[in-house]
PDB file of C-alpha atoms in Angstrom:
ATOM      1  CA  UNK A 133      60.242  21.260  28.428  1.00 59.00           C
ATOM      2  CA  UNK A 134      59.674  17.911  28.843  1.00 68.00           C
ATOM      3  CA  UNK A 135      56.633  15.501  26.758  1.00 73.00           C
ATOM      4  CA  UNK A 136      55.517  15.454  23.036  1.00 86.00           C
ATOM      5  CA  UNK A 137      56.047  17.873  20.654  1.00 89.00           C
ATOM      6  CA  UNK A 138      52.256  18.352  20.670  1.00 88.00           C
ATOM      7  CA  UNK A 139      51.877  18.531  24.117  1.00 86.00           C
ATOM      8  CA  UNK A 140      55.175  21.266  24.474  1.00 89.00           C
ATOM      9  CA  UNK A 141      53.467  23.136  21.551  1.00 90.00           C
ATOM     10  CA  UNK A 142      50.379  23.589  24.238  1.00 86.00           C
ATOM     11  CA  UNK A 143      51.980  24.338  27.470  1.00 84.00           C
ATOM     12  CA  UNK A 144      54.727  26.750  25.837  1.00 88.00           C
ATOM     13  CA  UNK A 145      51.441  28.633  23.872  1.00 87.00           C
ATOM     14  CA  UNK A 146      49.309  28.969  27.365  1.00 82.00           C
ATOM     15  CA  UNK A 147      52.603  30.187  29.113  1.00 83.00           C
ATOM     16  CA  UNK A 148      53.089  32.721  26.935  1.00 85.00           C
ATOM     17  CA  UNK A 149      49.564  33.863  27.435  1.00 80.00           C
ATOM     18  CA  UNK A 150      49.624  33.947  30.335  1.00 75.00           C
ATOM     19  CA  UNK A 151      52.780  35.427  30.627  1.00 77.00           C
ATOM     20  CA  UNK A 152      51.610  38.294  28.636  1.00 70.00           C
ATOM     21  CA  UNK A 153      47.663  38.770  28.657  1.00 64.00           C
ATOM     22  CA  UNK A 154      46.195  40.973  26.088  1.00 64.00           C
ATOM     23  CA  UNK A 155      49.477  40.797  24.234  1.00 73.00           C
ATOM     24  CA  UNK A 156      50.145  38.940  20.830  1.00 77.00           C
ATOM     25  CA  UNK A 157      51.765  35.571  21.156  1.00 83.00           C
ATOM     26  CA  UNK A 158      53.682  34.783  17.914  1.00 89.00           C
ATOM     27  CA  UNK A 159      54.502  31.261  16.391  1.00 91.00           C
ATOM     28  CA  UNK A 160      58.248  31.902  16.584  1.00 93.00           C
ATOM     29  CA  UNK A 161      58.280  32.232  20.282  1.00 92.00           C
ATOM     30  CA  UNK A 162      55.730  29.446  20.744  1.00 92.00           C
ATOM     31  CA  UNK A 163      58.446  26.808  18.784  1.00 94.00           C
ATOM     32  CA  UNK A 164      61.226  28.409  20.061  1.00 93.00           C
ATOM     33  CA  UNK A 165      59.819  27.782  23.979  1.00 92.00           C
ATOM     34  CA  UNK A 166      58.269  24.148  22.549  1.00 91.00           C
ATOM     35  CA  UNK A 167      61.971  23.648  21.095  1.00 92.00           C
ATOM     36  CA  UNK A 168      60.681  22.997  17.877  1.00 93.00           C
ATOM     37  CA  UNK A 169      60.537  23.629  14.509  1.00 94.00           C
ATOM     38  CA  UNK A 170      57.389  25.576  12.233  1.00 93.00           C
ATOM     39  CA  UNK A 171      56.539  23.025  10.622  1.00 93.00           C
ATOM     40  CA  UNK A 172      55.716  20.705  13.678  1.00 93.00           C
ATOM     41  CA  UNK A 173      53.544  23.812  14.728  1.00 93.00           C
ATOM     42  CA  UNK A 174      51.751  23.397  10.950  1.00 93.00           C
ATOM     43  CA  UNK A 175      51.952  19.778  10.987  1.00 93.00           C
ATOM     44  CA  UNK A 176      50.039  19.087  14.891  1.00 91.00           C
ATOM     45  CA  UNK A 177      47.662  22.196  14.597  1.00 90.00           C
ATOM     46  CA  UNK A 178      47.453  23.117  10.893  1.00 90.00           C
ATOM     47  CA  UNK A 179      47.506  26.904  11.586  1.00 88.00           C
ATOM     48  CA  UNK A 180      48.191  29.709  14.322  1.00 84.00           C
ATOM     49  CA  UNK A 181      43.983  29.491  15.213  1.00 81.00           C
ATOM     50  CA  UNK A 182      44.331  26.179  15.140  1.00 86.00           C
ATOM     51  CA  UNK A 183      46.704  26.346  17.969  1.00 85.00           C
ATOM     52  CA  UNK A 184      45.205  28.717  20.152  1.00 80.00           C
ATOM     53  CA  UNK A 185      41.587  27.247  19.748  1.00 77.00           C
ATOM     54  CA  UNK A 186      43.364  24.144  20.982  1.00 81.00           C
ATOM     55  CA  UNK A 187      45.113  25.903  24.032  1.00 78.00           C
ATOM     56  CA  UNK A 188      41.946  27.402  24.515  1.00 72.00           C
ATOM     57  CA  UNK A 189      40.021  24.042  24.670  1.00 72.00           C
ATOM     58  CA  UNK A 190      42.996  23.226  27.411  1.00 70.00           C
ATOM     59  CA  UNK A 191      42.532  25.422  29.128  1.00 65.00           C
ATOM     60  CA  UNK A 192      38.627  25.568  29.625  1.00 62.00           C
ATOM     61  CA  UNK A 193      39.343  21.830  30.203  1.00 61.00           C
ATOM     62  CA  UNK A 194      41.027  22.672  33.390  1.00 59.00           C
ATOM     63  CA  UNK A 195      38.456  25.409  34.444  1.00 56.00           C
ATOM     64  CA  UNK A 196      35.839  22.902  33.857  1.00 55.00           C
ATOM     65  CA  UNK A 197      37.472  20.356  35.931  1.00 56.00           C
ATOM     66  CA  UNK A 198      37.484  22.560  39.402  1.00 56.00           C
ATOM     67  CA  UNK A 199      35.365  21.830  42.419  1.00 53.00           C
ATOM     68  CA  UNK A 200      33.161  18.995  43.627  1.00 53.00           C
ATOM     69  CA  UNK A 201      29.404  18.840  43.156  1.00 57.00           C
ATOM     70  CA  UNK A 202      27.454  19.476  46.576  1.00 62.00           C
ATOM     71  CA  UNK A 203      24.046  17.796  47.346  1.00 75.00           C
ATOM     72  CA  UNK A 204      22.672  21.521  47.106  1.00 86.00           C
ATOM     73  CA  UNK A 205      22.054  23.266  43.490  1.00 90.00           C
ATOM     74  CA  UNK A 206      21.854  26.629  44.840  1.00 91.00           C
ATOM     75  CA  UNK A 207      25.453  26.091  46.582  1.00 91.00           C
ATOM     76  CA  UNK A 208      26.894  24.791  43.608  1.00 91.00           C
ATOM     77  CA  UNK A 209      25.392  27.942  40.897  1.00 92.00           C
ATOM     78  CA  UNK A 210      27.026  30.267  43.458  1.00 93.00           C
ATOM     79  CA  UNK A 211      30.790  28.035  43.028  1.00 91.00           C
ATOM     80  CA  UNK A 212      30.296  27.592  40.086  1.00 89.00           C
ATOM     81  CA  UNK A 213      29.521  31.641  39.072  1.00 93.00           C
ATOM     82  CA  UNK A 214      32.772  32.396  41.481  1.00 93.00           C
ATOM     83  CA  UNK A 215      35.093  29.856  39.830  1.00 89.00           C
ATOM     84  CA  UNK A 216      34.150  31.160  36.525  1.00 89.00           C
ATOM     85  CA  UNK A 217      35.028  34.444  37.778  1.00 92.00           C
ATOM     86  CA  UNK A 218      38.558  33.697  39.392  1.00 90.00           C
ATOM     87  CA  UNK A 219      39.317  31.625  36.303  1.00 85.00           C
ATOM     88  CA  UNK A 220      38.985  34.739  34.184  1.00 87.00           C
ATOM     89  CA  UNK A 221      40.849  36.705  36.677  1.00 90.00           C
ATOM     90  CA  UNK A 222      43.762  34.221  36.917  1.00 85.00           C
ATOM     91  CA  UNK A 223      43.835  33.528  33.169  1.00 80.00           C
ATOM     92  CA  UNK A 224      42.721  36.796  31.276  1.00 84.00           C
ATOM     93  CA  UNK A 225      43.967  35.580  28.014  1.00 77.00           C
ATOM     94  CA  UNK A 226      42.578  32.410  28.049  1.00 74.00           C
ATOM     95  CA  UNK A 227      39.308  34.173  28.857  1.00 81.00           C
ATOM     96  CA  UNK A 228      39.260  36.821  26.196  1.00 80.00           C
ATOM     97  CA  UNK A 229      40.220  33.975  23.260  1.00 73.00           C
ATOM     98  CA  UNK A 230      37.117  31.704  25.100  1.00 73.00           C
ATOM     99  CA  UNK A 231      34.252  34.696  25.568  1.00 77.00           C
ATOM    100  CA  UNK A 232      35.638  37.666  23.680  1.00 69.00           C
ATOM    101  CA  UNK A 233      35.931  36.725  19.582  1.00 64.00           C
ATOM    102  CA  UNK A 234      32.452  35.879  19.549  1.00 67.00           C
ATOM    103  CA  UNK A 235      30.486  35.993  16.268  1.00 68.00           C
ATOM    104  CA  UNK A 236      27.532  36.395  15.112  1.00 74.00           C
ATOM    105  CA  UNK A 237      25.682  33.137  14.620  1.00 72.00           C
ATOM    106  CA  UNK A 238      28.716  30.924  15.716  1.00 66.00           C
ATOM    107  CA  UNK A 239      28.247  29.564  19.353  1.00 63.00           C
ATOM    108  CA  UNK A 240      31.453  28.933  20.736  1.00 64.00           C
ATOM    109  CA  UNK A 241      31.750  25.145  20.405  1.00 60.00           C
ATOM    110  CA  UNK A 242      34.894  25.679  22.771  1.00 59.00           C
ATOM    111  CA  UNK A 243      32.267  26.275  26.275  1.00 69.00           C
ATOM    112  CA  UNK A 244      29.790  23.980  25.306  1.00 69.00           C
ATOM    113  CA  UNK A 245      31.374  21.636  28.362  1.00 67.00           C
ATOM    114  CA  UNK A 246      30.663  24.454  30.762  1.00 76.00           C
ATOM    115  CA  UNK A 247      26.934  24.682  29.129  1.00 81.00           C
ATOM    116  CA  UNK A 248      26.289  21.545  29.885  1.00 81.00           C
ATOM    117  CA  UNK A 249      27.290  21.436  33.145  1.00 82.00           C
ATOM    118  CA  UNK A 250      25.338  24.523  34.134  1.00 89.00           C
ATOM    119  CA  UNK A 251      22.124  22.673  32.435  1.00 90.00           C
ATOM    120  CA  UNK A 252      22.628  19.767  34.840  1.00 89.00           C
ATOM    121  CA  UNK A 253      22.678  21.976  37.921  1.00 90.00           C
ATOM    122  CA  UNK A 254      19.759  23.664  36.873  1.00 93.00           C
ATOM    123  CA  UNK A 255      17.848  20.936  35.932  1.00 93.00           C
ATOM    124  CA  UNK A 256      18.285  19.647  39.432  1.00 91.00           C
ATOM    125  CA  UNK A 257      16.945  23.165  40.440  1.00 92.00           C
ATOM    126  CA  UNK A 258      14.179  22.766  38.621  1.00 92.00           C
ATOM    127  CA  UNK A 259      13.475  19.277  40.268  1.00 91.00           C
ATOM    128  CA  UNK A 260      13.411  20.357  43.527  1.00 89.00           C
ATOM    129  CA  UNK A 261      10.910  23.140  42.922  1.00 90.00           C
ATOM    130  CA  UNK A 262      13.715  25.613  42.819  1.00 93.00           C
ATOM    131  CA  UNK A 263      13.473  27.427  39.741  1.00 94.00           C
ATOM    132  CA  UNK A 264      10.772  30.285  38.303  1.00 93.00           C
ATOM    133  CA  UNK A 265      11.931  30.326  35.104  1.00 95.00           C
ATOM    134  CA  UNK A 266      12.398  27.103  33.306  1.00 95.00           C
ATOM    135  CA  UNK A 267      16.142  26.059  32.447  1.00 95.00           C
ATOM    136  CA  UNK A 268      17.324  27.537  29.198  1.00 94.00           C
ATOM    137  CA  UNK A 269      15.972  31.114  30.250  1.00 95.00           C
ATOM    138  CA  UNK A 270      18.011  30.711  33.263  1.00 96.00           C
ATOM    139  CA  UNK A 271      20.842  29.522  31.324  1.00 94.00           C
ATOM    140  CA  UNK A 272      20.917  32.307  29.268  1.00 93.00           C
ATOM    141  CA  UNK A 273      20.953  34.425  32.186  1.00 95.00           C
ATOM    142  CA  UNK A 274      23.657  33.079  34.061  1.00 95.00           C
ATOM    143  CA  UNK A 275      25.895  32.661  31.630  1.00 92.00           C
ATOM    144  CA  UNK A 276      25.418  36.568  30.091  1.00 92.00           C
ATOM    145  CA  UNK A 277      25.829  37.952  33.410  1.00 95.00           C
ATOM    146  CA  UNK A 278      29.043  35.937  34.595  1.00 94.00           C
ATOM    147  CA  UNK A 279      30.780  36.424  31.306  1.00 92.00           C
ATOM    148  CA  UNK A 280      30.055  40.148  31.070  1.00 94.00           C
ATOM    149  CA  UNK A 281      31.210  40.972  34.701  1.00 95.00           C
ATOM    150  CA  UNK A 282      33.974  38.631  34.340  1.00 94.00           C
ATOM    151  CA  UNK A 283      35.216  40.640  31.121  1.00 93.00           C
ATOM    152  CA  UNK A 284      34.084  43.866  32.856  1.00 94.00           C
ATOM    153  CA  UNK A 285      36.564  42.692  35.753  1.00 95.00           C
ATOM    154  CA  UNK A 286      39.397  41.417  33.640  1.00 92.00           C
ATOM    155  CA  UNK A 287      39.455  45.058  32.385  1.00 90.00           C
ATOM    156  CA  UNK A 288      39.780  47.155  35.492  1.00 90.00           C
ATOM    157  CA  UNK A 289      43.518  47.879  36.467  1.00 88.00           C
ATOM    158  CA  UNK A 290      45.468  45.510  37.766  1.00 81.00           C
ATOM    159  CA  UNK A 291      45.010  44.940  41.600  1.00 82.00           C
ATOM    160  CA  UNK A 292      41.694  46.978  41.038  1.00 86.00           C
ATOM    161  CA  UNK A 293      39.316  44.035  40.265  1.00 87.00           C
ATOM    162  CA  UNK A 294      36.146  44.315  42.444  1.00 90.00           C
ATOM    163  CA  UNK A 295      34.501  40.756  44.112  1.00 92.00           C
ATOM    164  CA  UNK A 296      31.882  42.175  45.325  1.00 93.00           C
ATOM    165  CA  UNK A 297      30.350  43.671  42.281  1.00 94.00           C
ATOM    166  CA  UNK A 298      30.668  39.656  41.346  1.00 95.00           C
ATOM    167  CA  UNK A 299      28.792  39.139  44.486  1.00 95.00           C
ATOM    168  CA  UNK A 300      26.288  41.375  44.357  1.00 95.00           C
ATOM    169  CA  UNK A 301      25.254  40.537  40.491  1.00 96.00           C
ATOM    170  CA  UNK A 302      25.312  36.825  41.344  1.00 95.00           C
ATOM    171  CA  UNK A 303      22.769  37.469  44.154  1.00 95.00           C
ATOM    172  CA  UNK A 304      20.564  39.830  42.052  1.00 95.00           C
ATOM    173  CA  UNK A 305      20.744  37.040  39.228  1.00 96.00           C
ATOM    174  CA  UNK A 306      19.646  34.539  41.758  1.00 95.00           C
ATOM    175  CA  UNK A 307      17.366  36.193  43.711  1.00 94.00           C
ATOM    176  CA  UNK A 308      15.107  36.604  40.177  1.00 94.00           C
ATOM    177  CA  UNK A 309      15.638  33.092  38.881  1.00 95.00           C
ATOM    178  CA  UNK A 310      15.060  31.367  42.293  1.00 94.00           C
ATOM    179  CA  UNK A 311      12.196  30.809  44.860  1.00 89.00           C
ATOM    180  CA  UNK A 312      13.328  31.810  48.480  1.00 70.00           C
ATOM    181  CA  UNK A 313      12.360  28.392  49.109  1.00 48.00           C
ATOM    182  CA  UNK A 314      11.161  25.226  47.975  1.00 45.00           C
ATOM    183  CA  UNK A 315       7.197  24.879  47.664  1.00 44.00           C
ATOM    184  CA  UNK A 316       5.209  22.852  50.638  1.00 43.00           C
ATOM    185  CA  UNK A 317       4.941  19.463  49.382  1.00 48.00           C
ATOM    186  CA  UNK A 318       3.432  16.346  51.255  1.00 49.00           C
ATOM    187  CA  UNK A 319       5.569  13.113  51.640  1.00 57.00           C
ATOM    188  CA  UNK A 320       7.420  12.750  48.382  1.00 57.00           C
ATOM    189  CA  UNK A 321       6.373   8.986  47.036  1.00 71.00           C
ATOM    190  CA  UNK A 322       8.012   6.120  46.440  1.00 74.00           C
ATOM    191  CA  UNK A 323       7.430   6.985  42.590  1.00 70.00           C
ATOM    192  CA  UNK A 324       8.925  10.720  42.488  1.00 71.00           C
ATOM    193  CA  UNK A 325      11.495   9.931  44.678  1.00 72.00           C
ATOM    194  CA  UNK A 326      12.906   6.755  42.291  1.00 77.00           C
ATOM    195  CA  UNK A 327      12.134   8.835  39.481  1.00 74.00           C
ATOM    196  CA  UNK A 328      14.118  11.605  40.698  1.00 75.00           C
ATOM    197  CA  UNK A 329      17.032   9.242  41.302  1.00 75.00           C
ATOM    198  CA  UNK A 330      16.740   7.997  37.563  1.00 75.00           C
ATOM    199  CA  UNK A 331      16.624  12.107  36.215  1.00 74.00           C
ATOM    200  CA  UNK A 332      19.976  12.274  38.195  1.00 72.00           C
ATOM    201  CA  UNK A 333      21.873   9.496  36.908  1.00 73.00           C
ATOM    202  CA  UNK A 334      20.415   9.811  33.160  1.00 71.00           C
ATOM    203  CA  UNK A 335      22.166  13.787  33.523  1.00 67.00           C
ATOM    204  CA  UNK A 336      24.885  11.948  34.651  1.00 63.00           C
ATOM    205  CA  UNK A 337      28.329  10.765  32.115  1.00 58.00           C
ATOM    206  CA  UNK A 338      27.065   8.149  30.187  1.00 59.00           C
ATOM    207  CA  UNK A 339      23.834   8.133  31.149  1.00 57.00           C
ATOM    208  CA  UNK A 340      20.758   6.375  29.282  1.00 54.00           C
ATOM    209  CA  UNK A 341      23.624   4.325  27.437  1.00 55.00           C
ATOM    210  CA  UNK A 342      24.098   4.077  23.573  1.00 55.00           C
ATOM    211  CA  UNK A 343      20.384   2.723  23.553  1.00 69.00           C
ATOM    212  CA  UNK A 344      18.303   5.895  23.527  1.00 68.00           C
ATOM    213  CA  UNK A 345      18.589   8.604  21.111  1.00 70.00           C
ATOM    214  CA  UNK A 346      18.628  11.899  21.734  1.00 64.00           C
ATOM    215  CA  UNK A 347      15.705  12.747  21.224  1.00 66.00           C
ATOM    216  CA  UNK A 348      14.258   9.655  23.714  1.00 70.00           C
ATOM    217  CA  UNK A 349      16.752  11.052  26.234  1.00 69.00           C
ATOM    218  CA  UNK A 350      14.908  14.045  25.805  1.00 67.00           C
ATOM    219  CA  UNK A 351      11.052  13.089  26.440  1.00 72.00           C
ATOM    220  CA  UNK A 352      12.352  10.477  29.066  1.00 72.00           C
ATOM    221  CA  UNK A 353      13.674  13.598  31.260  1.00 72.00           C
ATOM    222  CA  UNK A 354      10.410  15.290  30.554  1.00 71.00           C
ATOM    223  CA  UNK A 355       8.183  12.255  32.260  1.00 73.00           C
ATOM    224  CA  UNK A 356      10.916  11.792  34.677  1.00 74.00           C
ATOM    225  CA  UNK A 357      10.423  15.906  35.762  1.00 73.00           C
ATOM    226  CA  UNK A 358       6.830  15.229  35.856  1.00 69.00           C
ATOM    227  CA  UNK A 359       6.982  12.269  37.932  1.00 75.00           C
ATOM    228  CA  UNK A 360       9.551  13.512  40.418  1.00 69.00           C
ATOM    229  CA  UNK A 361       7.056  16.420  41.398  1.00 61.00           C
ATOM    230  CA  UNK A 362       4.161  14.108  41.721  1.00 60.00           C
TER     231      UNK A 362
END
């Protein structure tokens, strides 16, 4: 295995999980397939959790990473629901560490990438008119449907996993959180339309730059919003 002792440590601990889903994957067989010793284990990761939360972050870093954005928001919550759903198919154990030791109180820090991202589409939902509920509610929706029948399919037998209860959910989800179609509007002005533009580049990486704040970030999408719909 070729690359850094870190980076071996990493790809030997998500092979054996995925090698073996459900199973226990122990340190021995993670250095012996990394060709190391324990104590590089102890020294790059500090502990067993520490290892797997970092695997974990790996691999949501490559689930995060699928797919192009699309000019339409509706078209990309339906991609983005089905990749999350294939993702946990192909890579139960991955899935189970990222969405099934929850706790109570403790967000996973882990998905907050995949948060985010589902924000942004939503937000440009809500910009077009598109939304009946405003973002976090939908959020919150999304996210507790796709993870529970993602875990409800990642538990069927193998070969017995079911798309089109997927389907059917993510419709049903939709269908409640979205208007059939956008409202009539008049000629969109000069002013909503450039202030639309700015909403999408401030969601963007990097956007608004080191000189706002959070919280400015924050009331600047709010007038932005308002504008776009004026």
């Amino acid at each position: 295995m070729k690359g850094n002792a870190k980076d071996r440590l990493l790809r030997a601990a998500a092979e054996l999980l995925d090698a073996a889903p459900g199973e226990p994957v122990s340190t021995r067989a993670v250095c012996e397939r990394a060709g190391v010793a324990a104590p590089t284990l102890y020294h790059h990761f500090g502990s067993k959790q520490g290892l797997l939360d970092a695997v974990v972050e790996f691999g949501l870093g490559q689930y995060a990473a699928q797919g192009d954005a699309d000019d339409d928001p509706v078209s990309d919550l339906r991609r983005g629901w089905d990749q999350h759903v294939q993702y946990g198919l192909d890579h139960p154990a991955f899935y189970v560490l990222l969405y099934g030791g929850i706790a109570p109180g403790r967000p996973c820090k882990v998905t907050a990438v995949a948060q985010v991202q589902l924000t942004r589409l939503l937000e440009r939902a809500e910009r077009r008119g598109l939304l009946r509920v405003p973002v976090d509610e939908a959020a919150e929706q999304i996210v507790a449907a796709n993870v529970g029948v993602t875990l409800q399919l990642i538990a069927e037998p193998a070969g017995a996993a079911d798309l089109g209860l997927s389907v059917a959910l993510r419709e049903n989800v939709l269908a409640g959180l979205l208007v059939t179609s956008a409202p009539e509007r008049g000629p969109v002005s000069e002013v909503a339309q450039a202030a639309a533009a700015l909403a999408d580049a401030l969601a963007g990486p990097g956007g608004g730059g080191p000189s706002l704040s959070d919280g400015e970030r924050v009331l600047l999408g709010e007038w932005l919003s308002r504008l776009s719909r004026t």
